[in-house]
mmCIF file of C-alpha atoms in Angstrom:
data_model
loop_
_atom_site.group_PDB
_atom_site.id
_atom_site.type_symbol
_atom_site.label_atom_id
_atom_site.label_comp_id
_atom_site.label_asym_id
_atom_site.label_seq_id
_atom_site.Cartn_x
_atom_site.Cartn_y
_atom_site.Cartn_z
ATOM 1 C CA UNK A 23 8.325 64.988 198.747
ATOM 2 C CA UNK A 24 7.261 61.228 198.636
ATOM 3 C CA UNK A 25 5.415 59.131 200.833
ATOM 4 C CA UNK A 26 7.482 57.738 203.779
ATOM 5 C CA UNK A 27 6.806 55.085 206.773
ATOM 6 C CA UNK A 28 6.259 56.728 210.044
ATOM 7 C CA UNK A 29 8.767 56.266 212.776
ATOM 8 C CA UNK A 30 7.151 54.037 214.960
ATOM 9 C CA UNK A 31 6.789 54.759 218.591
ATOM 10 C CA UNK A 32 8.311 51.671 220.697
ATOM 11 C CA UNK A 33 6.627 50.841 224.096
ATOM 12 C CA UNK A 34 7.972 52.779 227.137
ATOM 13 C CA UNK A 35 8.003 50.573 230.363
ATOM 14 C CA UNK A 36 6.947 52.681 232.889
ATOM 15 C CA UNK A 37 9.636 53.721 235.285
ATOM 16 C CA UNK A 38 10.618 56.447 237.415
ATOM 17 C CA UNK A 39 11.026 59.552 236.270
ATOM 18 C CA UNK A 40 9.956 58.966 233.099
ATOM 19 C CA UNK A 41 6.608 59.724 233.078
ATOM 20 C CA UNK A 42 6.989 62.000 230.622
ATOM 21 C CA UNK A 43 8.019 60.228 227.915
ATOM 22 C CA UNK A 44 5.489 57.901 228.188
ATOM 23 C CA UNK A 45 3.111 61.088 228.570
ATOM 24 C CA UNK A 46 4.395 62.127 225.050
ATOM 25 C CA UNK A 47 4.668 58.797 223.779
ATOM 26 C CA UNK A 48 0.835 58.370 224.105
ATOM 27 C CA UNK A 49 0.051 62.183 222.470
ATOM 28 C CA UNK A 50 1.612 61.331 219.621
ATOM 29 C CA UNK A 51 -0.461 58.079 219.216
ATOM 30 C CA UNK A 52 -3.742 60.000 219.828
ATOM 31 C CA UNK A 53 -2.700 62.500 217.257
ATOM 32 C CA UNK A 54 -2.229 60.083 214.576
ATOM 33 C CA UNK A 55 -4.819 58.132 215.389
ATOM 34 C CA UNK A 56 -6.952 60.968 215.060
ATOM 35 C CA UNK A 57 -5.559 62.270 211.622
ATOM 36 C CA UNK A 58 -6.097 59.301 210.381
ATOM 37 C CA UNK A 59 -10.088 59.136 211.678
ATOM 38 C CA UNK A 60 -10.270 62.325 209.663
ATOM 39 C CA UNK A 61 -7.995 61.201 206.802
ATOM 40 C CA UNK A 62 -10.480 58.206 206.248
ATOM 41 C CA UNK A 63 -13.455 60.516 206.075
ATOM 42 C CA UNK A 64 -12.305 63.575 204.637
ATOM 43 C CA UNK A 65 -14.829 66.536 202.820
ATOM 44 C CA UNK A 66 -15.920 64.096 200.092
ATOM 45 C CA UNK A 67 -13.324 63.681 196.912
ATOM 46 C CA UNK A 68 -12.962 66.143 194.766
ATOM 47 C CA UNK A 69 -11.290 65.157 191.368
ATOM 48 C CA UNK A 70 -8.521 67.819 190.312
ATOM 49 C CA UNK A 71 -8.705 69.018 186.646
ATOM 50 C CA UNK A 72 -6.516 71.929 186.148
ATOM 51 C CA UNK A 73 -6.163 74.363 189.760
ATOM 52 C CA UNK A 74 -8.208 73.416 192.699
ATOM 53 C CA UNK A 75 -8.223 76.244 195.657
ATOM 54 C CA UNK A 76 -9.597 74.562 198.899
ATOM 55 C CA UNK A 77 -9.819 76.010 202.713
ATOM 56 C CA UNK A 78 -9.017 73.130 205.693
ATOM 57 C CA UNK A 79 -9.734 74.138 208.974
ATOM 58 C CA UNK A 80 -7.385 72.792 211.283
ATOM 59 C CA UNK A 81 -8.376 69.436 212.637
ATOM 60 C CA UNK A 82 -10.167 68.935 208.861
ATOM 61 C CA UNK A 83 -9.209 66.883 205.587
ATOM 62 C CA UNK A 84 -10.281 66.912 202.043
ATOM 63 C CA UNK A 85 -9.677 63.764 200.169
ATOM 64 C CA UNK A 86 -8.476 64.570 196.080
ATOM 65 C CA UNK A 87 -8.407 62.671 193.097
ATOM 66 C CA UNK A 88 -6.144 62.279 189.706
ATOM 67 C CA UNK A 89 -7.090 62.093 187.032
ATOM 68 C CA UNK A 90 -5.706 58.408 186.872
ATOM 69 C CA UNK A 91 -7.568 57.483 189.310
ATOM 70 C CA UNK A 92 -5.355 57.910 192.823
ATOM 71 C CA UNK A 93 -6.756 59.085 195.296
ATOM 72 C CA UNK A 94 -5.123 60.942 198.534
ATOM 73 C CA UNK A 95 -6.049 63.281 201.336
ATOM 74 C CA UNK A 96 -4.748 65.742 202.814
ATOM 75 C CA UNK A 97 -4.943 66.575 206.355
ATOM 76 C CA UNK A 98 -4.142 70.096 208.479
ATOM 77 C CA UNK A 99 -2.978 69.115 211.852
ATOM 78 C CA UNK A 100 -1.878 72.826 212.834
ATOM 79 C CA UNK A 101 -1.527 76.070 211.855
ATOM 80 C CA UNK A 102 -0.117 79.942 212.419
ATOM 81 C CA UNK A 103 -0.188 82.858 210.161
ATOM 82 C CA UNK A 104 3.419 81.753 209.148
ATOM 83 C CA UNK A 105 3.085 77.991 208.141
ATOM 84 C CA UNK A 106 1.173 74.863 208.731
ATOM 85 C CA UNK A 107 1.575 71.339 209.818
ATOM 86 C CA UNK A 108 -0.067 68.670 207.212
ATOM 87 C CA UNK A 109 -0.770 64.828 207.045
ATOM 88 C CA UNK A 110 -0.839 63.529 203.561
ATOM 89 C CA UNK A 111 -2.049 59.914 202.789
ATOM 90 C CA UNK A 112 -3.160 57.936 200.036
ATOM 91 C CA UNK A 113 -7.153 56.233 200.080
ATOM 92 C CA UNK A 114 -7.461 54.028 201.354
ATOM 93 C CA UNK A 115 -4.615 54.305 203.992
ATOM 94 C CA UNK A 116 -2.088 51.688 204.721
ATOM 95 C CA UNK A 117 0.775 51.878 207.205
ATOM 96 C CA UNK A 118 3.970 53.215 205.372
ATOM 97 C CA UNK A 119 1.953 55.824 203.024
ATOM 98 C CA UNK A 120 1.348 58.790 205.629
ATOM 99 C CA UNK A 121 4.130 61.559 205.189
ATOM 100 C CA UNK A 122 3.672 64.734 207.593
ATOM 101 C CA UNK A 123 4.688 67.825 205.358
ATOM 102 C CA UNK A 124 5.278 71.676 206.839
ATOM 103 C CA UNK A 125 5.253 74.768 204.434
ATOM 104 C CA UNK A 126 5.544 77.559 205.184
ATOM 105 C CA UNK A 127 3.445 80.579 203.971
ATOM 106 C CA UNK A 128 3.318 81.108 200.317
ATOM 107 C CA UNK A 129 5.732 78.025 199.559
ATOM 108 C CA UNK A 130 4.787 75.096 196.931
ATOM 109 C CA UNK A 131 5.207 71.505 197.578
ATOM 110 C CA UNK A 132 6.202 69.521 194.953
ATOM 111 C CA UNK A 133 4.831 66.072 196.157
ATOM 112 C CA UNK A 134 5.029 61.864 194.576
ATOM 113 C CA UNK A 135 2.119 59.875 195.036
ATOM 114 C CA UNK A 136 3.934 56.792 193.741
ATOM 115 C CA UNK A 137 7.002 57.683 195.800
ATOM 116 C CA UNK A 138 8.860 58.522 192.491
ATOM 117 C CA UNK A 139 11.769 60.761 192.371
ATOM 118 C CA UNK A 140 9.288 63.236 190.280
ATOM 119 C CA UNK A 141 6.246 64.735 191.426
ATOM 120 C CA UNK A 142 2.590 64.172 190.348
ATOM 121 C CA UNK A 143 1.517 66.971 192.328
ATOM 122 C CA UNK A 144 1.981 70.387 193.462
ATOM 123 C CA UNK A 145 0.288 71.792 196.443
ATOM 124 C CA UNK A 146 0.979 75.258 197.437
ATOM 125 C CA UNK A 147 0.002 77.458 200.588
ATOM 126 C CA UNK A 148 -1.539 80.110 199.921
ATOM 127 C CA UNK A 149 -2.368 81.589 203.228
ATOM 128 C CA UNK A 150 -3.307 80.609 206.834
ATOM 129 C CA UNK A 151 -3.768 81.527 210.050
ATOM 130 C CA UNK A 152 -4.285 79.979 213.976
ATOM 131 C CA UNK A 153 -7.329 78.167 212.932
ATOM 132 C CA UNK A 154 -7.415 77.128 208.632
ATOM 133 C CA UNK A 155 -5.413 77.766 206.165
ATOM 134 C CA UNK A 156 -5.885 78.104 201.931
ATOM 135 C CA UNK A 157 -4.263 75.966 199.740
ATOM 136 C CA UNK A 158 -4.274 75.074 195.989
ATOM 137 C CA UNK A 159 -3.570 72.038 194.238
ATOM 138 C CA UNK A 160 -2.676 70.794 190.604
ATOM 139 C CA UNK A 161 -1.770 67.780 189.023
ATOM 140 C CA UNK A 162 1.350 67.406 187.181
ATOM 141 C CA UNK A 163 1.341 65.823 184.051
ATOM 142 C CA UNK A 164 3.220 62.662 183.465
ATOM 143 C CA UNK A 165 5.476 63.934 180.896
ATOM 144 C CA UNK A 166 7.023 66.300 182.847
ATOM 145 C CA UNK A 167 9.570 66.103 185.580
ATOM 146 C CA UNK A 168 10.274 67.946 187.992
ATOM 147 C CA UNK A 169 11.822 66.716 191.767
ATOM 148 C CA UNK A 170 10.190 66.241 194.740
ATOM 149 C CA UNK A 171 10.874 69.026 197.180
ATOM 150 C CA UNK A 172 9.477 72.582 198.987
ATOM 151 C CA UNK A 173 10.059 75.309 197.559
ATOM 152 C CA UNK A 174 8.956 79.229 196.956
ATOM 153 C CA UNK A 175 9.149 83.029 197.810
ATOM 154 C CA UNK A 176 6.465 85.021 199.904
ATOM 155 C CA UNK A 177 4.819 87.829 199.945
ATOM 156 C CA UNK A 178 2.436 90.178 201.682
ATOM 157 C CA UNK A 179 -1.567 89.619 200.575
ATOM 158 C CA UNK A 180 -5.206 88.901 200.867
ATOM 159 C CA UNK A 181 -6.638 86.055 200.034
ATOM 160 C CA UNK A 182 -10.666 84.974 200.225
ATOM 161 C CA UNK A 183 -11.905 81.635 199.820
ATOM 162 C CA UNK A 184 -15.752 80.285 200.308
ATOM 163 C CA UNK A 185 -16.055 77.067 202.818
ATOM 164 C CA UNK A 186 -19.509 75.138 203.405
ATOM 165 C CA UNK A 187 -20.391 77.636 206.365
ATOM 166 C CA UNK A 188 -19.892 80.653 204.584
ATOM 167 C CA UNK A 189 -16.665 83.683 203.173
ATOM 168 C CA UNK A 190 -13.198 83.237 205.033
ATOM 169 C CA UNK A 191 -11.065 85.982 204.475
ATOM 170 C CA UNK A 192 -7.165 85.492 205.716
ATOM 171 C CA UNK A 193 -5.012 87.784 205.687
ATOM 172 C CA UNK A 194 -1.241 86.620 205.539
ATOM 173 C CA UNK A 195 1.537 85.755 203.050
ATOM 174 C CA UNK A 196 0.650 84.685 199.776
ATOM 175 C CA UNK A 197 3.267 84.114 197.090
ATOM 176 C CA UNK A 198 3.765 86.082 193.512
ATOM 177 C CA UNK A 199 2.320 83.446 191.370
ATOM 178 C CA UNK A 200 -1.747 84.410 191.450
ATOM 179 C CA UNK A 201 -1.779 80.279 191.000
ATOM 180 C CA UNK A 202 -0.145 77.397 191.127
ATOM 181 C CA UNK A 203 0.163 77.096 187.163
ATOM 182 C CA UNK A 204 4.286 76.333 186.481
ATOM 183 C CA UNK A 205 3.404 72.457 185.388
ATOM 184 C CA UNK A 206 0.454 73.938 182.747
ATOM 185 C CA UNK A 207 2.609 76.228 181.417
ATOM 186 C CA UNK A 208 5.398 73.336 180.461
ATOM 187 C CA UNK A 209 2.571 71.023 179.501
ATOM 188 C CA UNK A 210 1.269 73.805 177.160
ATOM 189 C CA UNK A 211 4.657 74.465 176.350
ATOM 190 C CA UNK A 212 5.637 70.842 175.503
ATOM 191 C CA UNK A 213 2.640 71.381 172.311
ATOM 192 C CA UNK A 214 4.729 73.727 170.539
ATOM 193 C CA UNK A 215 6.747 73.088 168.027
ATOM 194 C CA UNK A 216 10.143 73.849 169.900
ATOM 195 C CA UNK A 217 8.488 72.043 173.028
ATOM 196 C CA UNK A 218 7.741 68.943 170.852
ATOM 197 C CA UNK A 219 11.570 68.685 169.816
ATOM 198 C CA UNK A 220 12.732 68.620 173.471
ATOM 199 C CA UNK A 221 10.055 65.661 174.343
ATOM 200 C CA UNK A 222 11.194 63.881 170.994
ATOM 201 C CA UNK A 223 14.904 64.298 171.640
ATOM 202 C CA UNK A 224 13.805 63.415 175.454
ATOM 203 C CA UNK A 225 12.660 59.986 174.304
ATOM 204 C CA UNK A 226 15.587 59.529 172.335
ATOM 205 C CA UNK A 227 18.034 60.020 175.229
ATOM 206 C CA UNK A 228 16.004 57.788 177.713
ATOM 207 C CA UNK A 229 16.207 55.106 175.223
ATOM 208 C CA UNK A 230 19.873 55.000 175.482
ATOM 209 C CA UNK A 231 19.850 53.213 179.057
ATOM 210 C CA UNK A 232 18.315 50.524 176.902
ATOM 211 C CA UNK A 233 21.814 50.561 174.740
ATOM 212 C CA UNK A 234 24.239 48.464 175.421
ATOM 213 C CA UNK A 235 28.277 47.908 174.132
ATOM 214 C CA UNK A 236 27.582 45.177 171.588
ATOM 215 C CA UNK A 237 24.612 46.970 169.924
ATOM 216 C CA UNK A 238 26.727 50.502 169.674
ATOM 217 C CA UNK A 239 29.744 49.225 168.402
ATOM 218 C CA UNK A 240 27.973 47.169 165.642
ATOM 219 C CA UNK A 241 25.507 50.163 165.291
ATOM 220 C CA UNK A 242 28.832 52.052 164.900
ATOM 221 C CA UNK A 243 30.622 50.387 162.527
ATOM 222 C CA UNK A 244 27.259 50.040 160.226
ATOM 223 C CA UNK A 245 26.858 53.962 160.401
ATOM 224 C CA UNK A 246 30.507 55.232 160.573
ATOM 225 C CA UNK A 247 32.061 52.300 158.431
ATOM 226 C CA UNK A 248 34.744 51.793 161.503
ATOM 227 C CA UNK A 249 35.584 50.312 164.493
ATOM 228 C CA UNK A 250 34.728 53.136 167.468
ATOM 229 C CA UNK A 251 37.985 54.204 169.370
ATOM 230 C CA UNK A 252 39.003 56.913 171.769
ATOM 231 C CA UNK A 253 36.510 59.476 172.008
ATOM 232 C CA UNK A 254 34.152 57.286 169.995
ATOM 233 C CA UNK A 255 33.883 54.247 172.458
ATOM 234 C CA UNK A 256 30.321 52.981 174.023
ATOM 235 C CA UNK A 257 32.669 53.780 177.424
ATOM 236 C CA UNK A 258 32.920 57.472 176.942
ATOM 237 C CA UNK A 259 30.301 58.448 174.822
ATOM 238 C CA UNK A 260 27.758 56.721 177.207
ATOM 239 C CA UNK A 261 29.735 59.168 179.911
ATOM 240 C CA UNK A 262 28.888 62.452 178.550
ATOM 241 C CA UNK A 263 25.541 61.736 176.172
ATOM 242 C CA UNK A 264 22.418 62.652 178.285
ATOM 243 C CA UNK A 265 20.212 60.039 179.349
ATOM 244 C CA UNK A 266 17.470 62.819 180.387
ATOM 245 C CA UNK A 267 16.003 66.095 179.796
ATOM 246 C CA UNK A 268 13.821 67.396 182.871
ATOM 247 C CA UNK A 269 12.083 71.490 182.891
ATOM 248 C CA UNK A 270 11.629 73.934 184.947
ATOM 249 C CA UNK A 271 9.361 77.263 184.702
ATOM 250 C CA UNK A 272 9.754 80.466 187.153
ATOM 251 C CA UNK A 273 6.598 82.983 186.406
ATOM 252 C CA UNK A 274 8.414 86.342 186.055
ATOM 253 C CA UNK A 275 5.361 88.080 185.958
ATOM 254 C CA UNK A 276 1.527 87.529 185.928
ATOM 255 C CA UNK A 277 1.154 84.875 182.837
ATOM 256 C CA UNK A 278 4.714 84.832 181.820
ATOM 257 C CA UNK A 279 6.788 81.910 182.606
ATOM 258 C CA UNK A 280 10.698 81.182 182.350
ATOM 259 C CA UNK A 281 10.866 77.982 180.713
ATOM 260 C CA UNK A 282 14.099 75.700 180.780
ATOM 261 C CA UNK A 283 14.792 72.381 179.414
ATOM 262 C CA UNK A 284 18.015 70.540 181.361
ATOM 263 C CA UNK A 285 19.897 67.794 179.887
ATOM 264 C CA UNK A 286 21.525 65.705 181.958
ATOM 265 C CA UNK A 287 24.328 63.040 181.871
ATOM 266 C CA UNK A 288 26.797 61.211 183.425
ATOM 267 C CA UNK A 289 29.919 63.114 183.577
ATOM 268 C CA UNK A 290 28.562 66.426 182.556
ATOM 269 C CA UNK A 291 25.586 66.673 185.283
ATOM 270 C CA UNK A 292 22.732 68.741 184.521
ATOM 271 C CA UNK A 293 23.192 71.526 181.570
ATOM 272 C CA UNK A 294 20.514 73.946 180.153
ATOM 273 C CA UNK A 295 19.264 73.105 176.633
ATOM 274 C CA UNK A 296 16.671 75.201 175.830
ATOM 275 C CA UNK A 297 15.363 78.565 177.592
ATOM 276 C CA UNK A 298 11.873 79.775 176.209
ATOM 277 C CA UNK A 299 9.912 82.604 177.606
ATOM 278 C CA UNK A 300 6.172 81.610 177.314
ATOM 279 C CA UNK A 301 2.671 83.069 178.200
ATOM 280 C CA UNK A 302 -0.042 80.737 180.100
ATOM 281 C CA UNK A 303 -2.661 80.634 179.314
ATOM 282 C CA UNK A 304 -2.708 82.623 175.963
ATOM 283 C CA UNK A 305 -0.259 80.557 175.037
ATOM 284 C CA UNK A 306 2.237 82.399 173.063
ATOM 285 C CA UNK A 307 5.690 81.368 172.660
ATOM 286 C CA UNK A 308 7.890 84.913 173.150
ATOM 287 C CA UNK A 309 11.679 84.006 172.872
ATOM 288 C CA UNK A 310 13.587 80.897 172.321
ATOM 289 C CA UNK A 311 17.246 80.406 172.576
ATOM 290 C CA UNK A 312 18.890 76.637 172.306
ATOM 291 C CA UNK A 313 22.108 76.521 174.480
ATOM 292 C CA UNK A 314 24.629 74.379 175.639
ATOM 293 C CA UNK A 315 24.264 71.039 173.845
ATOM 294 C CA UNK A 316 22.456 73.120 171.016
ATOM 295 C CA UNK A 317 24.527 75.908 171.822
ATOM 296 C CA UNK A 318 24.533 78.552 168.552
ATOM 297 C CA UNK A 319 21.925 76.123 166.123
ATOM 298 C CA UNK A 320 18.613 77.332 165.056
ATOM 299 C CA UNK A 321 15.333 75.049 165.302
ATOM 300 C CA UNK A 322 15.667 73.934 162.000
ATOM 301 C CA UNK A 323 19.378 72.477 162.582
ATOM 302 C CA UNK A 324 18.161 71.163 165.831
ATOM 303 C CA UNK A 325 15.549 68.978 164.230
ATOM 304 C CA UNK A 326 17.608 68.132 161.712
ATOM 305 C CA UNK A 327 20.157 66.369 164.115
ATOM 306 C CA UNK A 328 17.083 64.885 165.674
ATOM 307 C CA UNK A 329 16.002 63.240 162.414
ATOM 308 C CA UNK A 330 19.168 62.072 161.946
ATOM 309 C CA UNK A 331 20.038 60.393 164.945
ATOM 310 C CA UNK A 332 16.045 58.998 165.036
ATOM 311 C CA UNK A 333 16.760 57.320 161.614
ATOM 312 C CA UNK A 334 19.166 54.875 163.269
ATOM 313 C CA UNK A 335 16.255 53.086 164.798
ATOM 314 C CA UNK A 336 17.470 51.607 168.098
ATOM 315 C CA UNK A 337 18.348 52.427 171.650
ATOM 316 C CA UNK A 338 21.808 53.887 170.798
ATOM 317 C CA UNK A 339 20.868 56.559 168.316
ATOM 318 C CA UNK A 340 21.410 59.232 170.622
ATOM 319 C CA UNK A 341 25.195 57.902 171.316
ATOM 320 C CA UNK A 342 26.511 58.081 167.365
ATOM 321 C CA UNK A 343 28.078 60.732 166.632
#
């Protein structure tokens, strides 16, 4: 979910029968108008370190902060006990950086304050009803990727939360996860030993969009003592080598996450590398299993190849066989 320009709303000239229109026309304006009143002022800004679990009465903002320093707000236009309408902005607010965002109860949006194809942020519903709503927010580290998008599975619970007049207690639909805690787990993850390899051999296949024909092929021939052909060409090794490895976690149950790495290339698309089971936030590695790309090797042949391949020393490492 990135931030999007509004779709303006043109002038109506006043005609008959379509007073209406111009009835609607002029709502809309008020209601913007008025988010972004609120937007501007918000509940003071609150910097987000790990999970931050907030309660927005609708008609109400709260204005966050990064830890690098960006600042947005986040605004709850309407609500039921089944989802809720929300503006989200940056600070200060320009035209063009206001996206309106619905969720539905116990879903997570996974949301780009740069307007990046990955998110820096994941904010989650947690529950709500005809007047507020819960939510929780955490940052997502910069090293990992995952797409912008909503996203998540409900069910039944309780949740309380404290607000500056006192206890709110709503009772609605609250997801499985206890928290919103998928991006800690892969950034605790990525400290591991095995998680380490995958953001090593991830800088090693992002480099190679940096490669181009004359650098492989004399790469090539210095390596491999020969001319690439067939197989071996810049052509169609750049075709099926990955240029990218994003993750992924699922918690399976409370403090155990799913954890997959995904390379992905040209011709191939998007194939599973790596699936780890992992607890957060004890931190203990359970199972790991390399496969496709790694398909069969244990860690110690998959750093291997990774020290090889480093050793070359320039963008097309990753591309010689």
């Amino acid at each position: 979910m990135r931030f999007g320009k509004h779709h303006r709303v043109h002038n109506q000239v006043a005609r008959k029968g379509n007073g209406k229109v111009v009835i609607a026309a002029v709502i809309v304006i008020l209601v913007i108008i008025a988010a972004y009143a609120v937007l501007s002022s918000g509940n003071g800004t609150r910097q987000i370190s790990q999970n931050y679990t907030f309660v927005l009465q609708k008609g109400s903002a709260q204005n966050l902060m990064l830890n690098n320093g960006n600042q947005f707000s986040v605004y709850l236009n309407y609500s039921t006990p089944s989802l809720v309408n929300l503006y989200l902005s940056s600070i200060p607010i320009f035209q063009g950086q206001t996206i309106a965002l619905r969720i539905s109860k116990g879903q997570t949006a996974n949301i780009s304050l740069s307007g990046s194809q990955y998110a820096d942020m994941e904010l989650k519903l947690i529950s709500s009803n005809n007047t507020g709503a819960v939510l929780s927010v955490v940052q997502i580290p910069a090293d990992i990727k995952i797409s912008t998008g909503v996203s998540g599975n409900p069910t039944t619970a309780t949740t309380t939360a404290t607000t500056t007049s006192g206890s709110t207690t709503i009772s609605t639909i609250q997801p499985t996860t206890t928290v919103n805690t998928g991006a800690l787990a892969i950034s605790s993850f990525n400290k591991t030993s095995v998680g380490t390899l995958m953001g090593n051999y991830a800088a090693l296949y992002q480099a190679t969009q940096s490669c181009t024909p004359s650098l492989y092929n004399s790469t090539f021939i210095s390596t491999q003592h020969s001319a690439p052909s067939g197989q071996n060409t810049y052509y169609n090794t750049s075709k099926v080598t990955p240029y990218e490895i994003t993750s992924s976690a699922v918690e399976v149950s409370p403090g155990t996450y799913n954890i997959t790495y995904t390379t992905v290339s040209k011709t191939l698309g998007s194939k599973a590398a790596l699936n780890a089971q992992f607890t957060y936030p004890s931190n203990v590695t359970v199972t790991t299993t390399f496969t496709g790309l790694f398909s069969g090797l244990t860690y110690s042949q998959v750093e291997s190849n990774y020290n090889s391949q480093k050793s070359i020393g320039n963008a097309c490492a990753a591309l010689i066989p």
